[in-house]
Short mmCIF file of C-alpha atoms in Angstrom, two decimals:
data_model
loop_
_atom_site.label_atom_id
_atom_site.label_comp_id
_atom_site.label_asym_id
_atom_site.label_seq_id
_atom_site.Cartn_x
_atom_site.Cartn_y
_atom_site.Cartn_z
CA UNK A 885 -59.40 -94.07 79.79
CA UNK A 886 -58.92 -92.48 83.59
CA UNK A 887 -58.33 -88.82 84.00
CA UNK A 888 -55.07 -88.74 84.62
CA UNK A 889 -54.03 -87.81 88.16
CA UNK A 890 -52.74 -84.75 89.96
CA UNK A 891 -52.83 -82.76 87.18
CA UNK A 892 -50.97 -79.19 87.96
CA UNK A 893 -47.74 -77.20 87.47
CA UNK A 894 -44.60 -79.65 87.51
CA UNK A 895 -41.77 -76.92 87.35
CA UNK A 896 -41.94 -73.13 87.24
CA UNK A 897 -39.18 -70.67 86.50
CA UNK A 898 -39.24 -66.40 86.82
CA UNK A 899 -36.83 -64.63 84.66
CA UNK A 900 -36.70 -60.35 85.32
CA UNK A 901 -34.62 -58.08 83.32
CA UNK A 902 -31.18 -57.41 84.81
CA UNK A 903 -31.93 -53.59 85.46
CA UNK A 904 -34.36 -51.87 88.32
CA UNK A 905 -34.72 -48.34 89.06
CA UNK A 906 -35.21 -47.48 92.96
CA UNK A 907 -38.61 -45.96 93.81
CA UNK A 908 -37.45 -43.76 96.77
CA UNK A 909 -35.24 -41.96 94.20
CA UNK A 910 -37.83 -41.83 91.42
CA UNK A 911 -40.12 -40.46 94.13
CA UNK A 912 -37.79 -37.17 94.25
CA UNK A 913 -36.56 -37.29 90.38
CA UNK A 914 -41.15 -36.81 89.74
CA UNK A 915 -41.14 -34.17 92.43
CA UNK A 916 -43.79 -36.81 94.13
CA UNK A 917 -44.52 -36.94 97.58
CA UNK A 918 -42.18 -39.00 99.87
CA UNK A 919 -43.77 -42.06 100.34
CA UNK A 920 -46.28 -41.75 97.35
CA UNK A 921 -44.77 -44.70 95.81
CA UNK A 922 -43.12 -46.88 98.47
CA UNK A 923 -45.57 -46.69 100.83
CA UNK A 924 -48.83 -45.56 98.77
CA UNK A 925 -47.78 -47.92 96.15
CA UNK A 926 -45.93 -50.64 98.47
CA UNK A 927 -43.49 -50.62 95.45
CA UNK A 928 -39.52 -50.49 96.67
CA UNK A 929 -38.24 -51.19 92.79
CA UNK A 930 -38.91 -51.89 89.95
CA UNK A 931 -37.14 -53.93 86.98
CA UNK A 932 -37.22 -52.19 82.92
CA UNK A 933 -35.90 -53.52 79.69
CA UNK A 934 -33.93 -51.58 77.25
CA UNK A 935 -34.41 -51.80 73.37
CA UNK A 936 -32.03 -55.00 73.82
CA UNK A 937 -35.23 -56.94 75.04
CA UNK A 938 -38.35 -57.23 73.79
CA UNK A 939 -41.16 -59.71 74.87
CA UNK A 940 -39.76 -62.57 72.35
CA UNK A 941 -36.84 -62.38 74.00
CA UNK A 942 -38.00 -62.73 77.65
CA UNK A 943 -40.40 -65.87 76.61
CA UNK A 944 -37.54 -66.89 74.65
CA UNK A 945 -35.05 -66.80 77.80
CA UNK A 946 -37.63 -68.06 80.17
CA UNK A 947 -38.36 -71.38 78.74
CA UNK A 948 -34.44 -71.94 77.71
CA UNK A 949 -34.03 -71.54 81.50
CA UNK A 950 -36.65 -74.07 82.75
CA UNK A 951 -36.38 -76.58 80.26
CA UNK A 952 -32.08 -76.40 80.62
CA UNK A 953 -32.55 -76.38 84.67
CA UNK A 954 -34.85 -78.86 84.79
CA UNK A 955 -33.44 -80.80 81.99
CA UNK A 956 -36.56 -81.29 79.93
CA UNK A 957 -35.98 -82.59 75.79
CA UNK A 958 -37.85 -80.71 73.57
CA UNK A 959 -39.23 -83.87 72.49
CA UNK A 960 -40.81 -84.27 76.16
CA UNK A 961 -43.67 -81.07 75.41
CA UNK A 962 -46.69 -81.43 73.26
CA UNK A 963 -48.07 -78.16 74.05
CA UNK A 964 -46.92 -74.44 74.10
CA UNK A 965 -48.97 -71.70 75.20
CA UNK A 966 -48.22 -68.19 75.26
CA UNK A 967 -50.04 -65.79 77.46
CA UNK A 968 -49.01 -61.77 77.03
CA UNK A 969 -50.48 -58.51 75.86
CA UNK A 970 -47.31 -57.11 74.59
CA UNK A 971 -47.44 -57.67 70.81
CA UNK A 972 -45.02 -56.51 68.43
CA UNK A 973 -46.65 -58.27 65.34
CA UNK A 974 -50.29 -58.20 64.81
CA UNK A 975 -50.62 -61.57 63.09
CA UNK A 976 -47.11 -63.42 64.38
CA UNK A 977 -47.39 -64.94 67.51
CA UNK A 978 -44.75 -65.52 70.27
CA UNK A 979 -45.09 -69.13 70.21
CA UNK A 980 -44.23 -69.43 66.62
CA UNK A 981 -41.04 -67.13 67.47
CA UNK A 982 -40.37 -69.70 70.24
CA UNK A 983 -40.06 -72.96 67.84
CA UNK A 984 -36.84 -71.55 67.09
CA UNK A 985 -36.21 -73.46 70.43
CA UNK A 986 -37.88 -76.61 69.24
CA UNK A 987 -37.56 -77.30 65.58
CA UNK A 988 -33.59 -77.66 65.46
CA UNK A 989 -34.68 -80.95 67.49
CA UNK A 990 -36.89 -81.71 65.53
CA UNK A 991 -40.35 -80.88 67.24
CA UNK A 992 -42.91 -79.32 64.98
CA UNK A 993 -46.23 -81.24 66.34
CA UNK A 994 -46.66 -78.53 69.25
CA UNK A 995 -50.19 -77.35 69.85
CA UNK A 996 -51.08 -73.86 71.32
CA UNK A 997 -50.51 -70.28 70.22
CA UNK A 998 -50.70 -66.90 71.95
CA UNK A 999 -53.83 -66.05 74.85
CA UNK A 1000 -54.21 -62.28 74.52
CA UNK A 1001 -56.79 -60.22 77.26
CA UNK A 1002 -54.49 -57.78 79.44
CA UNK A 1003 -53.11 -59.25 82.47
CA UNK A 1004 -55.05 -62.56 82.41
CA UNK A 1005 -53.71 -64.37 79.31
CA UNK A 1006 -51.23 -66.45 81.28
CA UNK A 1007 -54.15 -67.81 83.37
CA UNK A 1008 -56.23 -68.46 80.46
CA UNK A 1009 -53.12 -70.15 78.71
CA UNK A 1010 -52.56 -72.31 82.13
CA UNK A 1011 -56.32 -73.33 82.04
CA UNK A 1012 -56.02 -74.76 78.21
CA UNK A 1013 -52.56 -76.49 78.78
CA UNK A 1014 -54.40 -78.29 82.19
CA UNK A 1015 -57.66 -79.35 79.94
CA UNK A 1016 -55.25 -80.69 77.06
CA UNK A 1017 -53.53 -83.00 79.32
CA UNK A 1018 -56.98 -83.66 80.85
CA UNK A 1019 -58.60 -84.15 77.36
CA UNK A 1020 -58.77 -86.93 74.43
CA UNK A 1021 -56.04 -85.10 72.79
CA UNK A 1022 -53.56 -85.69 74.96
CA UNK A 1023 -50.86 -87.95 73.76
CA UNK A 1024 -48.99 -88.28 76.70
CA UNK A 1025 -46.22 -85.12 76.62
CA UNK A 1026 -45.77 -82.46 79.28
CA UNK A 1027 -47.51 -78.91 78.01
CA UNK A 1028 -45.30 -75.75 78.95
CA UNK A 1029 -46.88 -72.03 79.76
CA UNK A 1030 -45.30 -69.23 79.19
CA UNK A 1031 -46.73 -65.76 80.76
CA UNK A 1032 -44.64 -62.71 79.46
CA UNK A 1033 -44.92 -58.74 79.57
CA UNK A 1034 -42.90 -55.52 79.21
CA UNK A 1035 -45.71 -53.00 81.29
CA UNK A 1036 -44.17 -49.42 80.38
CA UNK A 1037 -46.14 -46.26 81.11
CA UNK A 1038 -45.89 -42.64 79.57
CA UNK A 1039 -44.76 -39.85 82.31
CA UNK A 1040 -46.97 -39.30 85.25
CA UNK A 1041 -48.52 -41.54 87.73
CA UNK A 1042 -48.86 -44.85 86.45
CA UNK A 1043 -45.26 -45.25 85.58
CA UNK A 1044 -44.10 -46.19 89.09
CA UNK A 1045 -46.93 -49.24 88.70
CA UNK A 1046 -44.21 -50.95 85.23
CA UNK A 1047 -42.64 -53.80 85.20
CA UNK A 1048 -41.40 -56.80 83.07
CA UNK A 1049 -40.54 -60.34 83.29
CA UNK A 1050 -41.50 -63.97 82.22
CA UNK A 1051 -42.59 -67.18 84.01
CA UNK A 1052 -42.67 -70.60 81.82
CA UNK A 1053 -44.79 -73.47 83.74
CA UNK A 1054 -44.37 -77.35 82.88
CA UNK A 1055 -48.00 -78.77 83.27
CA UNK A 1056 -48.45 -82.40 83.46
CA UNK A 1057 -49.78 -84.93 85.99
CA UNK A 1058 -48.44 -85.80 89.33
CA UNK A 1059 -47.47 -82.71 89.85
CA UNK A 1060 -45.97 -81.07 93.13
CA UNK A 1061 -48.76 -78.48 92.74
CA UNK A 1062 -51.99 -79.82 91.68
CA UNK A 1063 -55.25 -78.04 90.30
CA UNK A 1064 -58.16 -78.68 92.31
CA UNK A 1065 -61.20 -79.87 89.81
CA UNK A 1066 -63.94 -78.33 89.96
CA UNK A 1067 -63.17 -74.92 91.21
CA UNK A 1068 -62.95 -72.33 89.23
CA UNK A 1069 -64.78 -69.80 89.17
CA UNK A 1070 -64.61 -66.66 86.00
CA UNK A 1071 -65.81 -64.05 85.64
CA UNK A 1072 -66.23 -61.75 82.47
CA UNK A 1073 -67.35 -58.29 81.49
CA UNK A 1074 -66.84 -55.37 79.23
CA UNK A 1075 -64.98 -52.53 80.67
CA UNK A 1076 -62.39 -49.91 79.45
CA UNK A 1077 -60.57 -49.98 82.16
CA UNK A 1078 -57.11 -50.11 81.06
CA UNK A 1079 -56.62 -50.53 77.13
CA UNK A 1080 -54.23 -50.42 74.21
CA UNK A 1081 -55.92 -48.83 71.30
CA UNK A 1082 -52.98 -47.04 70.01
CA UNK A 1083 -51.00 -49.59 67.95
CA UNK A 1084 -47.99 -47.46 67.52
CA UNK A 1085 -47.72 -47.10 71.23
CA UNK A 1086 -46.19 -49.72 73.93
CA UNK A 1087 -48.20 -46.94 76.50
CA UNK A 1088 -51.88 -48.35 77.65
CA UNK A 1089 -54.99 -45.51 78.15
CA UNK A 1090 -56.21 -46.20 81.82
CA UNK A 1091 -58.88 -44.97 83.91
CA UNK A 1092 -57.52 -45.67 87.42
CA UNK A 1093 -60.32 -45.43 89.38
CA UNK A 1094 -62.48 -47.66 87.16
CA UNK A 1095 -59.81 -50.02 86.98
CA UNK A 1096 -59.46 -50.69 90.70
CA UNK A 1097 -63.18 -50.92 91.02
CA UNK A 1098 -63.14 -53.57 88.05
CA UNK A 1099 -60.41 -55.27 89.90
CA UNK A 1100 -62.43 -55.49 93.56
CA UNK A 1101 -65.85 -56.64 91.54
CA UNK A 1102 -63.91 -59.19 89.31
CA UNK A 1103 -62.63 -60.74 92.76
CA UNK A 1104 -66.29 -60.39 94.69
CA UNK A 1105 -67.74 -62.60 91.69
CA UNK A 1106 -64.92 -64.75 91.73
CA UNK A 1107 -64.65 -65.45 95.37
CA UNK A 1108 -68.32 -65.54 96.12
CA UNK A 1109 -69.02 -68.33 92.87
CA UNK A 1110 -65.68 -70.31 94.27
CA UNK A 1111 -67.51 -70.39 97.47
CA UNK A 1112 -70.43 -71.70 96.24
CA UNK A 1113 -68.57 -74.39 93.69
CA UNK A 1114 -66.75 -75.07 96.97
CA UNK A 1115 -70.01 -75.88 99.01
CA UNK A 1116 -71.75 -78.17 96.07
CA UNK A 1117 -68.55 -80.03 96.64
CA UNK A 1118 -68.40 -80.97 100.31
CA UNK A 1119 -71.73 -79.63 101.09
CA UNK A 1120 -71.43 -81.53 104.99
CA UNK A 1121 -68.18 -78.79 105.38
CA UNK A 1122 -68.40 -76.46 108.28
CA UNK A 1123 -67.73 -73.39 105.92
CA UNK A 1124 -66.32 -71.75 103.07
CA UNK A 1125 -64.16 -68.69 103.29
CA UNK A 1126 -61.12 -67.00 104.12
CA UNK A 1127 -60.23 -69.50 106.68
CA UNK A 1128 -60.21 -72.68 103.87
CA UNK A 1129 -57.33 -71.15 102.68
CA UNK A 1130 -53.55 -71.27 103.95
CA UNK A 1131 -52.43 -68.74 101.50
CA UNK A 1132 -54.23 -66.35 98.98
CA UNK A 1133 -52.16 -64.95 95.94
CA UNK A 1134 -53.43 -62.49 93.95
CA UNK A 1135 -52.60 -60.41 90.40
CA UNK A 1136 -50.83 -57.31 91.46
CA UNK A 1137 -50.71 -53.98 89.54
CA UNK A 1138 -49.33 -52.84 92.69
CA UNK A 1139 -48.07 -53.99 96.22
CA UNK A 1140 -51.28 -51.83 98.46
CA UNK A 1141 -53.89 -52.78 96.43
CA UNK A 1142 -53.19 -56.48 97.20
CA UNK A 1143 -53.58 -55.86 100.89
CA UNK A 1144 -56.60 -54.33 100.26
CA UNK A 1145 -57.38 -56.94 98.32
CA UNK A 1146 -57.02 -59.22 100.96
CA UNK A 1147 -59.20 -57.21 103.13
CA UNK A 1148 -62.00 -57.30 100.79
CA UNK A 1149 -62.27 -61.41 100.75
CA UNK A 1150 -63.15 -60.49 104.08
CA UNK A 1151 -65.78 -58.16 103.64
CA UNK A 1152 -67.51 -60.85 101.11
CA UNK A 1153 -67.14 -63.15 104.25
CA UNK A 1154 -68.94 -60.77 106.03
CA UNK A 1155 -71.83 -59.92 103.54
CA UNK A 1156 -71.86 -63.59 103.01
CA UNK A 1157 -72.52 -64.52 106.86
CA UNK A 1158 -76.17 -64.86 108.12
CA UNK A 1159 -76.95 -61.06 109.80
CA UNK A 1160 -77.11 -63.79 113.36
CA UNK A 1161 -73.78 -64.68 113.22
CA UNK A 1162 -71.62 -61.92 112.33
CA UNK A 1163 -71.65 -60.06 115.90
CA UNK A 1164 -69.96 -62.94 117.15
CA UNK A 1165 -67.51 -63.06 114.33
CA UNK A 1166 -66.93 -59.51 113.37
CA UNK A 1167 -67.21 -57.62 116.58
CA UNK A 1168 -68.01 -53.73 116.47
CA UNK A 1169 -68.89 -54.31 112.86
CA UNK A 1170 -72.98 -53.38 113.63
CA UNK A 1171 -72.26 -49.79 111.18
CA UNK A 1172 -72.11 -51.92 108.30
CA UNK A 1173 -75.35 -53.64 108.51
CA UNK A 1174 -77.32 -51.56 106.42
CA UNK A 1175 -74.79 -51.51 103.54
CA UNK A 1176 -75.14 -53.42 100.00
CA UNK A 1177 -71.34 -55.15 99.03
CA UNK A 1178 -71.67 -52.87 95.61
CA UNK A 1179 -71.61 -49.71 98.06
CA UNK A 1180 -68.20 -50.29 99.77
CA UNK A 1181 -65.61 -49.80 96.84
CA UNK A 1182 -64.61 -46.70 97.91
CA UNK A 1183 -65.50 -46.93 101.38
CA UNK A 1184 -62.45 -45.58 103.38
CA UNK A 1185 -64.52 -46.49 106.66
CA UNK A 1186 -65.13 -50.11 105.61
CA UNK A 1187 -61.40 -50.35 103.85
CA UNK A 1188 -60.15 -49.61 107.09
CA UNK A 1189 -61.71 -51.28 109.29
CA UNK A 1190 -61.56 -54.90 107.51
CA UNK A 1191 -57.86 -54.21 106.73
CA UNK A 1192 -57.37 -53.47 110.23
CA UNK A 1193 -58.85 -56.55 111.53
CA UNK A 1194 -57.48 -58.96 108.93
CA UNK A 1195 -53.96 -57.26 108.98
CA UNK A 1196 -52.52 -60.86 111.09
CA UNK A 1197 -54.24 -62.70 108.20
CA UNK A 1198 -52.63 -60.91 105.28
CA UNK A 1199 -49.18 -61.12 106.96
CA UNK A 1200 -49.85 -65.00 107.36
CA UNK A 1201 -51.80 -65.71 103.95
CA UNK A 1202 -50.63 -63.08 101.09
CA UNK A 1203 -47.60 -60.69 102.25
CA UNK A 1204 -45.20 -63.25 101.90
CA UNK A 1205 -46.32 -63.40 98.07
CA UNK A 1206 -45.44 -59.56 97.46
CA UNK A 1207 -41.82 -59.96 98.16
CA UNK A 1208 -40.76 -60.44 93.90
CA UNK A 1209 -43.59 -58.11 93.09
CA UNK A 1210 -42.08 -55.19 95.61
CA UNK A 1211 -38.36 -55.92 93.69
CA UNK A 1212 -39.55 -55.76 90.30
CA UNK A 1213 -43.11 -54.14 89.43
CA UNK A 1214 -46.10 -55.41 87.48
CA UNK A 1215 -45.21 -58.05 85.13
CA UNK A 1216 -48.59 -58.16 84.07
CA UNK A 1217 -49.61 -61.91 82.77
CA UNK A 1218 -46.63 -63.11 84.74
CA UNK A 1219 -47.70 -61.11 87.92
CA UNK A 1220 -49.79 -63.70 89.56
CA UNK A 1221 -47.56 -66.55 89.31
CA UNK A 1222 -44.24 -64.44 90.03
CA UNK A 1223 -46.41 -64.25 93.48
CA UNK A 1224 -47.22 -67.65 94.01
CA UNK A 1225 -43.16 -68.24 93.64
CA UNK A 1226 -42.64 -65.79 95.86
CA UNK A 1227 -44.62 -67.45 98.39
CA UNK A 1228 -43.09 -70.79 97.74
CA UNK A 1229 -39.36 -69.91 98.05
CA UNK A 1230 -40.62 -67.99 101.52
CA UNK A 1231 -41.30 -71.41 103.20
CA UNK A 1232 -39.78 -74.61 103.86
CA UNK A 1233 -40.85 -77.64 101.86
CA UNK A 1234 -42.15 -78.85 105.44
CA UNK A 1235 -44.07 -75.95 105.97
CA UNK A 1236 -45.85 -76.10 102.13
CA UNK A 1237 -46.59 -79.67 101.98
CA UNK A 1238 -50.32 -80.04 101.96
CA UNK A 1239 -50.99 -76.31 101.69
CA UNK A 1240 -54.41 -74.95 100.07
CA UNK A 1241 -53.25 -71.71 98.16
CA UNK A 1242 -55.67 -69.62 96.61
CA UNK A 1243 -55.24 -67.24 93.32
CA UNK A 1244 -56.71 -64.57 92.03
CA UNK A 1245 -56.39 -63.47 88.35
CA UNK A 1246 -57.55 -60.37 86.89
CA UNK A 1247 -57.15 -58.62 83.29
CA UNK A 1248 -58.61 -55.57 82.09
CA UNK A 1249 -61.36 -55.27 79.96
CA UNK A 1250 -61.86 -57.07 81.89
CA UNK A 1251 -61.45 -60.98 82.36
CA UNK A 1252 -61.16 -62.61 85.68
CA UNK A 1253 -61.13 -66.27 87.86
CA UNK A 1254 -60.18 -67.44 91.29
CA UNK A 1255 -59.19 -71.08 91.53
CA UNK A 1256 -57.16 -73.32 94.32
CA UNK A 1257 -54.11 -75.82 94.14
CA UNK A 1258 -53.00 -78.07 96.97
CA UNK A 1259 -49.67 -78.73 97.35
CA UNK A 1260 -48.58 -82.15 97.19
CA UNK A 1261 -47.66 -84.12 100.74
CA UNK A 1262 -44.81 -85.94 99.32
CA UNK A 1263 -41.90 -83.60 100.49
CA UNK A 1264 -39.02 -85.07 98.36
CA UNK A 1265 -41.29 -84.02 95.48
CA UNK A 1266 -42.17 -80.55 96.42
CA UNK A 1267 -37.83 -80.04 97.74
CA UNK A 1268 -37.10 -80.70 94.44
CA UNK A 1269 -39.34 -78.07 92.97
CA UNK A 1270 -38.03 -75.33 95.31
CA UNK A 1271 -34.26 -76.32 94.75
CA UNK A 1272 -34.68 -75.09 91.32
CA UNK A 1273 -35.93 -71.65 92.38
CA UNK A 1274 -33.50 -70.84 94.72
CA UNK A 1275 -31.04 -69.19 92.41
CA UNK A 1276 -33.96 -66.37 92.43
CA UNK A 1277 -33.37 -64.19 95.55
CA UNK A 1278 -29.46 -63.72 94.78
CA UNK A 1279 -30.51 -63.20 91.02
CA UNK A 1280 -32.46 -60.13 92.52
CA UNK A 1281 -29.38 -59.09 94.34
CA UNK A 1282 -27.39 -59.01 91.29
CA UNK A 1283 -28.79 -56.25 89.62
CA UNK A 1284 -27.69 -53.13 88.03
CA UNK A 1285 -29.40 -50.09 89.61
CA UNK A 1286 -29.74 -47.69 87.21
CA UNK A 1287 -30.45 -43.60 88.00
CA UNK A 1288 -34.28 -42.64 87.63
CA UNK A 1289 -32.78 -39.76 85.14
CA UNK A 1290 -30.89 -42.85 82.73
CA UNK A 1291 -34.11 -44.87 82.93
CA UNK A 1292 -35.96 -42.01 81.95
CA UNK A 1293 -34.01 -41.50 78.88
CA UNK A 1294 -33.85 -45.60 78.21
CA UNK A 1295 -37.62 -45.43 78.56
CA UNK A 1296 -37.63 -42.41 75.47
CA UNK A 1297 -35.20 -44.86 73.55
CA UNK A 1298 -37.48 -47.77 73.63
CA UNK A 1299 -40.39 -45.46 72.98
CA UNK A 1300 -38.13 -44.11 69.75
CA UNK A 1301 -37.56 -46.79 68.55
CA UNK A 1302 -40.94 -48.73 68.92
CA UNK A 1303 -41.66 -50.75 65.40
CA UNK A 1304 -38.91 -49.12 64.05
CA UNK A 1305 -37.42 -50.91 60.95
CA UNK A 1306 -34.43 -51.43 60.15
CA UNK A 1307 -33.17 -51.22 63.68
CA UNK A 1308 -29.81 -51.50 65.78
CA UNK A 1309 -30.58 -51.73 69.33
CA UNK A 1310 -28.27 -49.32 71.73
CA UNK A 1311 -28.51 -51.00 74.69
CA UNK A 1312 -25.66 -52.66 76.31
CA UNK A 1313 -25.33 -56.53 76.00
CA UNK A 1314 -22.68 -57.33 78.81
CA UNK A 1315 -25.28 -55.77 81.84
CA UNK A 1316 -27.51 -58.75 80.32
CA UNK A 1317 -27.96 -61.96 82.85
CA UNK A 1318 -25.90 -64.95 81.60
CA UNK A 1319 -28.37 -66.83 79.54
CA UNK A 1320 -29.79 -63.92 78.40
CA UNK A 1321 -31.84 -63.82 74.74
CA UNK A 1322 -31.64 -60.67 73.10
CA UNK A 1323 -32.60 -58.36 70.13
CA UNK A 1324 -29.33 -58.29 67.96
CA UNK A 1325 -31.36 -56.55 65.30
CA UNK A 1326 -34.11 -55.59 62.93
CA UNK A 1327 -34.00 -55.72 59.03
CA UNK A 1328 -35.96 -53.38 56.69
CA UNK A 1329 -39.16 -56.00 56.46
CA UNK A 1330 -39.22 -55.88 60.11
CA UNK A 1331 -37.64 -59.36 60.76
CA UNK A 1332 -36.36 -59.97 64.39
CA UNK A 1333 -32.74 -61.63 64.84
CA UNK A 1334 -32.07 -62.94 68.35
CA UNK A 1335 -28.80 -63.92 69.90
CA UNK A 1336 -27.92 -65.17 73.62
CA UNK A 1337 -25.51 -63.96 75.67
CA UNK A 1338 -23.13 -66.94 76.97
CA UNK A 1339 -24.00 -68.62 80.44
#
């Protein structure tokens, strides 16, 4: 059999909570210096969930919305895979809960389970789905990938980097967003930069400085290997580097790190370039000649010089991917794909056709990959995808702002109710978006019952 052609993302759907806290107001409430969250982190608003929503409800809403919006019958799905680090059961998968959406339609032949490693699980699930479509196991049906998380932190400097949401992606052949075959670069390593050893708590243990170094080190390794594979595919090409991409999308713990990361790719281009060619491309950077790449992670002179040099590249290739992240926050596994959506809805179909997009996925602990997609040249097919995403910006504007004091109290309730059974959640239902699944109750055996807000 010939390989299915143009395998990639056929459709994509984003769901985020209906409540948010303003980061400027949160700065004042926390007693932080003005601009610490908004300028220092690059965050404007942060979405959050009450005790009415959990990882199961987020993923059920995303899947239902995608299938209804695109009129996909459950029988068309042959693989369903979930990427998440929001674990509420040590045995039962989120995927098994999502089967409530399929078994009433007689669909039980559905491969795939959950994949977990911090923020990387969604990318692993996507790779698994693509591999399945391109394998001898493929039965002609489509794959559905779900990424979802609730990112919450204990009181302190990490709390403003939270967020929540879920992304669902339909994967199959003849897609408008085609995965570039053979151009995946992966870097895995053992590290304790961010982890969740306390199974009774939603809060992680974080080594902030180490986490940033691990992220940038993983980016270095993935980017260099991606370039090596790209050169092997096209040895006659003039060059492989940042200029080869029309857009670059990153996992976004906070927006400011992404701006530094785009510049970091430029740092790699500098060090991969023969020294004799550097002065022409990077005039005035001679003072960095004696440095080694691994010595530059926290070098402020290098960071400032390359961020300034690549400021226009950042605005052209990456800034548009950060709008939703600045409004909702870090969603963990959906973060990268929220960035992709943000980029797509910022452009017209005519301007997007044929574009090459690089994506960098990172999950602490650590797991990372860089890969690329090529946007179809079929403007009508692409327009159909974009039309289904036009609800996102108006929905962002329909969210309800919650004062920082109430936000803090809601997180205290979540903390108190974590793993509690039996439980009758106290969060309001009338503030949820139409079509939202929510937690109705937890019985004495920890069995969770869900309901849905009417559309």
